[in-house]
Short mmCIF file of C-alpha atoms and ligand atoms in Angstrom, two decimals:
data_model
loop_
_atom_site.label_atom_id
_atom_site.label_comp_id
_atom_site.label_asym_id
_atom_site.label_seq_id
_atom_site.Cartn_x
_atom_site.Cartn_y
_atom_site.Cartn_z
CA UNK A 18 89.98 121.02 134.85
CA UNK A 19 92.16 118.75 136.96
CA UNK A 20 95.38 117.19 135.69
CA UNK A 21 96.91 114.25 137.57
CA UNK A 22 100.63 113.55 137.31
CA UNK A 23 101.39 109.93 138.11
CA UNK A 24 105.00 109.26 139.09
CA UNK A 25 106.27 105.75 139.88
CA UNK A 26 109.23 106.00 142.24
CA UNK A 27 111.67 103.34 143.30
CA UNK A 28 114.61 104.57 145.38
CA UNK A 29 114.23 108.14 144.15
CA UNK A 30 114.86 110.14 147.34
CA UNK A 31 117.37 112.33 145.50
CA UNK A 32 115.35 112.91 142.34
CA UNK A 33 111.93 113.36 143.91
CA UNK A 34 112.43 116.86 145.39
CA UNK A 35 113.98 118.00 142.09
CA UNK A 36 111.08 116.51 140.18
CA UNK A 37 108.54 118.13 142.48
CA UNK A 38 110.19 121.51 142.07
CA UNK A 39 110.13 121.35 138.28
CA UNK A 40 106.58 119.89 138.13
CA UNK A 41 105.27 122.55 140.53
CA UNK A 42 106.83 125.26 138.34
CA UNK A 43 105.13 123.90 135.23
CA UNK A 44 101.86 123.50 137.18
CA UNK A 45 102.02 127.17 138.17
CA UNK A 46 102.52 128.20 134.54
CA UNK A 47 99.67 126.03 133.36
CA UNK A 48 97.34 127.37 136.05
CA UNK A 49 97.91 130.79 134.53
CA UNK A 50 97.78 129.75 130.86
CA UNK A 51 95.15 126.99 130.87
CA UNK A 52 93.40 127.40 134.23
CA UNK A 53 94.45 123.86 135.06
CA UNK A 54 94.59 122.48 138.59
CA UNK A 55 97.06 119.74 139.41
CA UNK A 56 97.52 116.77 141.67
CA UNK A 57 100.81 114.89 141.99
CA UNK A 58 100.57 111.18 142.73
CA UNK A 59 103.83 109.61 143.84
CA UNK A 60 103.73 105.84 143.85
CA UNK A 61 106.45 104.56 146.17
CA UNK A 62 107.21 101.14 144.75
CA UNK A 63 108.59 99.61 147.96
CA UNK A 64 111.69 101.84 147.97
CA UNK A 65 114.51 100.92 150.31
CA UNK A 66 115.66 104.53 150.77
CA UNK A 67 113.84 107.59 152.08
CA UNK A 68 111.46 108.02 149.14
CA UNK A 69 108.38 107.51 151.32
CA UNK A 70 109.61 110.06 153.87
CA UNK A 71 110.16 112.58 151.06
CA UNK A 72 106.65 111.91 149.73
CA UNK A 73 105.13 112.37 153.19
CA UNK A 74 107.00 115.64 153.64
CA UNK A 75 105.94 116.93 150.23
CA UNK A 76 102.33 116.06 151.09
CA UNK A 77 102.55 117.99 154.36
CA UNK A 78 103.89 121.05 152.53
CA UNK A 79 101.55 120.87 149.55
CA UNK A 80 98.07 119.31 149.72
CA UNK A 81 98.17 118.70 145.94
CA UNK A 82 100.74 115.97 146.58
CA UNK A 83 99.25 112.54 147.14
CA UNK A 84 101.05 109.25 147.46
CA UNK A 85 100.56 105.51 147.44
CA UNK A 86 103.16 103.31 149.08
CA UNK A 87 103.51 99.61 148.28
CA UNK A 88 104.37 96.94 150.84
CA UNK A 89 107.30 95.84 148.64
CA UNK A 90 108.75 96.41 145.18
CA UNK A 91 106.11 95.34 142.65
CA UNK A 92 107.72 96.90 139.57
CA UNK A 93 107.06 100.00 137.52
CA UNK A 94 104.07 98.49 135.70
CA UNK A 95 102.22 97.92 138.97
CA UNK A 96 103.19 101.43 140.04
CA UNK A 97 101.69 102.93 136.89
CA UNK A 98 98.47 100.97 137.39
CA UNK A 99 98.14 102.04 141.03
CA UNK A 100 98.78 105.66 140.08
CA UNK A 101 96.22 105.65 137.28
CA UNK A 102 93.71 104.09 139.65
CA UNK A 103 94.30 106.74 142.30
CA UNK A 104 94.19 109.62 139.79
CA UNK A 105 91.07 111.75 139.86
CA UNK A 106 92.00 114.11 137.03
CA UNK A 107 90.19 114.79 133.76
CA UNK A 108 93.60 114.32 132.18
CA UNK A 109 96.30 112.05 133.51
CA UNK A 110 100.01 112.11 132.70
CA UNK A 111 102.66 109.59 133.64
CA UNK A 112 106.23 110.71 134.19
CA UNK A 113 109.45 109.21 135.54
CA UNK A 114 110.75 110.68 138.76
CA UNK A 115 114.21 111.26 137.32
CA UNK A 116 113.18 114.15 135.01
CA UNK A 117 114.01 112.08 131.92
CA UNK A 118 110.44 112.97 130.97
CA UNK A 119 110.50 116.77 130.90
CA UNK A 120 107.30 118.24 132.48
CA UNK A 121 107.91 121.33 130.30
CA UNK A 122 106.35 119.39 127.40
CA UNK A 123 103.01 119.22 129.23
CA UNK A 124 101.50 122.53 128.00
CA UNK A 125 101.93 121.52 124.35
CA UNK A 126 100.60 118.05 125.10
CA UNK A 127 97.54 119.48 126.83
CA UNK A 128 96.86 121.80 123.87
CA UNK A 129 96.75 118.73 121.63
CA UNK A 130 94.11 117.06 123.79
CA UNK A 131 92.11 120.26 124.20
CA UNK A 132 91.89 120.59 120.41
CA UNK A 133 89.53 117.60 120.70
CA UNK A 134 91.19 115.64 117.93
CA UNK A 135 93.32 113.40 120.10
CA UNK A 136 92.83 111.37 123.27
CA UNK A 137 96.47 110.90 123.97
CA UNK A 138 99.70 112.84 123.64
CA UNK A 139 102.63 110.46 123.83
CA UNK A 140 106.36 110.95 123.57
CA UNK A 141 109.20 109.13 121.93
CA UNK A 142 112.92 109.62 122.03
CA UNK A 143 114.60 110.20 118.73
CA UNK A 144 118.06 109.52 120.12
CA UNK A 145 119.44 107.14 122.69
CA UNK A 146 122.29 109.42 123.70
CA UNK A 147 124.01 108.38 126.91
CA UNK A 148 122.93 104.77 126.59
CA UNK A 149 125.39 101.90 126.07
CA UNK A 150 125.46 101.13 122.29
CA UNK A 151 124.86 97.42 122.86
CA UNK A 152 121.68 98.23 124.81
CA UNK A 153 120.44 100.49 121.99
CA UNK A 154 121.18 97.76 119.45
CA UNK A 155 119.12 95.14 121.30
CA UNK A 156 116.35 97.64 121.98
CA UNK A 157 116.07 98.40 118.25
CA UNK A 158 116.04 94.70 117.43
CA UNK A 159 113.34 94.06 120.02
CA UNK A 160 111.03 96.66 118.48
CA UNK A 161 111.59 95.27 115.01
CA UNK A 162 110.82 91.70 116.12
CA UNK A 163 107.78 92.51 118.25
CA UNK A 164 106.19 94.65 115.57
CA UNK A 165 106.54 91.80 113.07
CA UNK A 166 104.98 89.37 115.52
CA UNK A 167 102.23 91.42 117.10
CA UNK A 168 99.19 93.11 115.65
CA UNK A 169 99.40 95.76 118.37
CA UNK A 170 101.68 98.59 117.28
CA UNK A 171 104.55 99.16 119.67
CA UNK A 172 106.45 102.29 118.74
CA UNK A 173 110.26 102.26 118.81
CA UNK A 174 111.63 104.64 121.39
CA UNK A 175 108.22 105.31 122.92
CA UNK A 176 108.46 106.46 126.51
CA UNK A 177 105.84 105.73 129.12
CA UNK A 178 105.55 109.53 129.37
CA UNK A 179 102.10 110.45 128.03
CA UNK A 180 99.05 112.56 128.76
CA UNK A 181 95.72 110.79 128.40
CA UNK A 182 92.09 111.82 128.48
CA UNK A 183 89.76 110.28 131.06
CA UNK A 184 88.13 107.79 128.63
CA UNK A 185 91.53 106.41 127.68
CA UNK A 186 92.62 106.14 131.32
CA UNK A 187 89.44 104.22 132.12
CA UNK A 188 90.13 101.91 129.19
CA UNK A 189 93.68 101.22 130.42
CA UNK A 190 92.32 100.53 133.92
CA UNK A 191 90.02 97.90 132.48
CA UNK A 192 93.02 95.92 131.29
CA UNK A 193 93.71 94.16 134.57
CA UNK A 194 96.14 91.48 133.42
CA UNK A 195 98.88 90.46 135.81
CA UNK A 196 101.75 90.37 133.30
CA UNK A 197 101.65 94.00 132.30
CA UNK A 198 103.53 95.50 129.37
CA UNK A 199 102.32 99.10 129.29
CA UNK A 200 103.70 100.04 125.88
CA UNK A 201 101.57 97.26 124.45
CA UNK A 202 98.51 98.04 126.56
CA UNK A 203 98.50 101.69 125.45
CA UNK A 204 98.62 100.56 121.84
CA UNK A 205 96.01 97.89 122.42
CA UNK A 206 93.34 100.21 123.87
CA UNK A 207 93.55 102.33 120.74
CA UNK A 208 92.46 106.01 120.73
CA UNK A 209 94.09 108.65 118.58
CA UNK A 210 97.58 109.39 119.71
CA UNK A 211 99.82 112.28 118.74
CA UNK A 212 103.54 111.66 119.09
CA UNK A 213 105.90 114.26 120.47
CA UNK A 214 109.57 113.72 119.80
CA UNK A 215 112.45 114.83 121.93
CA UNK A 216 116.09 114.05 122.46
CA UNK A 217 117.03 111.70 125.24
CA UNK A 218 117.69 113.42 128.56
CA UNK A 219 119.87 111.80 131.19
CA UNK A 220 118.51 111.29 134.69
CA UNK A 221 119.10 114.13 137.17
CA UNK A 222 120.17 112.03 140.15
CA UNK A 223 120.30 108.47 141.40
CA UNK A 224 120.75 105.42 139.21
CA UNK A 225 118.79 103.52 136.60
CA UNK A 226 116.86 100.54 137.98
CA UNK A 227 117.19 98.56 134.75
CA UNK A 228 120.05 96.29 133.87
CA UNK A 229 120.43 94.31 130.70
CA UNK A 230 118.95 91.11 132.16
CA UNK A 231 115.86 92.92 133.52
CA UNK A 232 115.31 94.54 130.12
CA UNK A 233 115.69 91.17 128.42
CA UNK A 234 113.04 89.60 130.67
CA UNK A 235 110.82 92.63 130.09
CA UNK A 236 111.12 92.18 126.32
CA UNK A 237 110.06 88.52 126.65
CA UNK A 238 107.09 89.77 128.68
CA UNK A 239 106.21 92.08 125.80
CA UNK A 240 106.44 89.38 123.15
CA UNK A 241 104.55 86.73 125.13
CA UNK A 242 101.96 89.28 126.25
CA UNK A 243 101.18 90.64 122.82
CA UNK A 244 101.84 87.87 120.36
CA UNK A 245 101.23 84.15 120.05
CA UNK A 246 103.47 83.99 116.97
CA UNK A 247 106.26 82.05 118.80
CA UNK A 248 103.80 79.17 119.29
CA UNK A 249 103.05 79.12 115.58
CA UNK A 250 106.78 79.31 114.81
CA UNK A 251 107.39 76.32 117.09
CA UNK A 252 104.73 74.34 115.25
CA UNK A 253 106.19 75.38 111.88
CA UNK A 254 109.69 74.27 112.88
CA UNK A 255 108.18 70.91 113.89
CA UNK A 256 106.60 70.53 110.45
CA UNK A 257 109.86 71.46 108.69
CA UNK A 258 111.80 68.86 110.68
CA UNK A 259 109.19 66.20 109.83
CA UNK A 260 109.53 67.10 106.15
CA UNK A 261 113.33 66.82 106.37
CA UNK A 262 112.99 63.40 108.00
CA UNK A 263 110.60 62.34 105.25
CA UNK A 264 113.04 63.37 102.52
CA UNK A 265 115.76 61.41 104.37
CA UNK A 266 113.62 58.28 104.47
CA UNK A 267 112.88 58.57 100.76
CA UNK A 268 116.60 58.91 100.04
CA UNK A 269 117.45 55.77 102.03
CA UNK A 270 114.68 53.74 100.40
CA UNK A 271 115.65 54.77 96.88
CA UNK A 272 119.30 54.05 97.58
CA UNK A 273 118.35 50.58 98.88
CA UNK A 274 116.12 49.86 95.89
CA UNK A 275 118.91 50.76 93.48
CA UNK A 276 121.20 48.43 95.36
CA UNK A 277 123.83 51.06 96.22
CA UNK A 278 126.30 50.25 98.97
CA UNK A 279 126.27 52.18 102.24
CA UNK A 280 129.77 53.77 102.27
CA UNK A 281 130.38 54.31 106.02
CA UNK A 282 128.32 53.66 109.13
CA UNK A 283 127.72 57.38 109.79
CA UNK A 284 127.37 57.51 113.56
CA UNK A 285 128.81 61.03 113.83
CA UNK A 286 126.19 62.54 111.57
CA UNK A 287 123.55 60.52 113.43
CA UNK A 288 124.67 62.03 116.73
CA UNK A 289 124.46 65.54 115.29
CA UNK A 290 120.97 64.93 113.96
CA UNK A 291 119.76 63.56 117.30
CA UNK A 292 121.29 66.52 119.16
CA UNK A 293 119.77 69.03 116.77
CA UNK A 294 116.31 67.48 116.85
CA UNK A 295 116.19 67.14 120.62
CA UNK A 296 117.48 70.71 120.95
CA UNK A 297 114.71 72.02 118.73
CA UNK A 298 112.18 70.00 120.72
CA UNK A 299 113.37 71.41 124.03
CA UNK A 300 113.38 74.94 122.62
CA UNK A 301 109.78 74.57 121.42
CA UNK A 302 108.74 73.05 124.74
CA UNK A 303 110.36 76.05 126.39
CA UNK A 304 108.25 78.45 124.31
CA UNK A 305 105.17 76.48 125.29
CA UNK A 306 106.26 76.61 128.93
CA UNK A 307 106.62 80.38 128.75
CA UNK A 308 103.00 80.77 127.68
CA UNK A 309 101.87 78.20 130.23
CA UNK A 310 103.71 80.05 133.00
CA UNK A 311 102.09 83.35 132.04
CA UNK A 312 98.69 81.67 131.96
CA UNK A 313 99.40 80.16 135.38
CA UNK A 314 100.28 83.56 136.85
CA UNK A 315 97.21 85.07 135.21
CA UNK A 316 94.67 82.52 136.51
CA UNK A 317 95.85 82.96 140.08
CA UNK A 318 94.24 86.42 139.99
CA UNK A 319 96.63 87.85 142.51
CA UNK A 320 96.34 91.59 143.09
CA UNK A 321 98.83 93.63 141.05
CA UNK A 322 100.21 95.30 144.18
CA UNK A 323 99.62 95.64 147.91
CA UNK A 324 99.22 99.13 149.36
CA UNK A 325 100.81 99.81 152.72
CA UNK A 326 100.07 103.48 153.10
CA UNK A 327 98.50 106.42 151.29
CA UNK A 328 98.22 110.06 152.21
CA UNK A 329 94.65 109.46 153.40
CA UNK A 330 95.62 106.50 155.49
CA UNK A 331 99.00 107.16 157.08
CA UNK A 332 100.19 104.26 159.18
CA UNK A 333 100.85 105.01 162.83
CA UNK A 334 104.50 105.80 163.33
N1 UDP B 427 110.64 102.42 138.83
C1 UDP B 427 109.66 101.86 139.65
N2 UDP B 427 109.79 100.55 140.05
C2 UDP B 427 110.84 99.77 139.65
C3 UDP B 427 111.82 100.35 138.79
C4 UDP B 427 111.68 101.67 138.39
O1 UDP B 427 108.70 102.52 140.02
O2 UDP B 427 110.92 98.62 140.05
C5 UDP B 427 110.50 103.84 138.39
C6 UDP B 427 111.72 104.69 138.68
O3 UDP B 427 111.69 105.23 139.98
C7 UDP B 427 111.58 105.78 137.62
C8 UDP B 427 110.94 105.04 136.46
O4 UDP B 427 110.36 103.86 137.00
O5 UDP B 427 110.74 106.84 138.03
C9 UDP B 427 111.94 104.70 135.37
O6 UDP B 427 113.03 104.00 135.91
P1 UDP B 427 114.53 104.30 135.48
O7 UDP B 427 114.76 105.77 135.36
O8 UDP B 427 115.41 103.55 136.42
O9 UDP B 427 114.56 103.61 134.05
P2 UDP B 427 115.31 104.15 132.74
O10 UDP B 427 114.87 105.58 132.54
O11 UDP B 427 116.77 104.05 133.01
O12 UDP B 427 114.83 103.24 131.65
MG1 MG B 428 115.09 107.02 133.87
#
């Protein structure tokens, strides 16, 4: 039985050795308890620091360590895909390099899969300790909105940290879309998933790669990728505005027929109405544009990432 640990790394030179140490400790324990062999796949997502050097060194010291290095930063989603593709294990886990996903949960997660009832052991945080409150607030709101809009279940607080069986990994690999939103893809492929809960852990070293703006764009990615509800909402708003206009016309006609006087020439209210209507139009066009842009990126069929170096194919230095 081989277990692959896939670790996307972007500027993680400080965390990586700490991660390796902890993962190797857990691997040793699980060799004894479950007879499991391990491979560690570090995906260097175009890091600007010494992450690649650390990965090379770890590979030289321990043949279980493999790595894939991208030609530039392609984002965590591409890193996950590359890692899953490289993984040869019967079971594959994904973890962050910063030890926010404790490898010590792996034995319990593996037991769940070995019981044969589940194909996936996933984790979610029950607290968001150490996170700015405003970020937690918007995160909660995002999950509420997306779950209303999308048929795919996207669990609040779900981490990307999960252990999957080979059939599920193969299913995820078949989803080759360019605009990737993993939390949605894992839900979309189905399979029985058991959730493990744990309290938020803060990263061991280095800094988070996500700022508020990046998270905001990522949430749009999630909504556009897993729901077409905004398009329907845009159409509905259009219909409502037409109805309002119709009621307005009726009002004017009736007033004219009854011979009532027009009190004031209401140019101010007219301006407001024009502004509101054109604003709504632009907003709806924007929603349309968002879907069009995603379609455009999708039909180009660009590769998800470009590999510069792997442990089997070390570039000449
Ligand atoms: N990561 C990556 N590419 C990126 C950004 C992040 O591979 O462009 C990796 C990063 O090295 C880490 C994981 O994704 O292993 C999670 O990132 P981070 O800890 O910064 O996110 P947070 O835990 O703060 O949400
Ligand atoms: Mg982190």
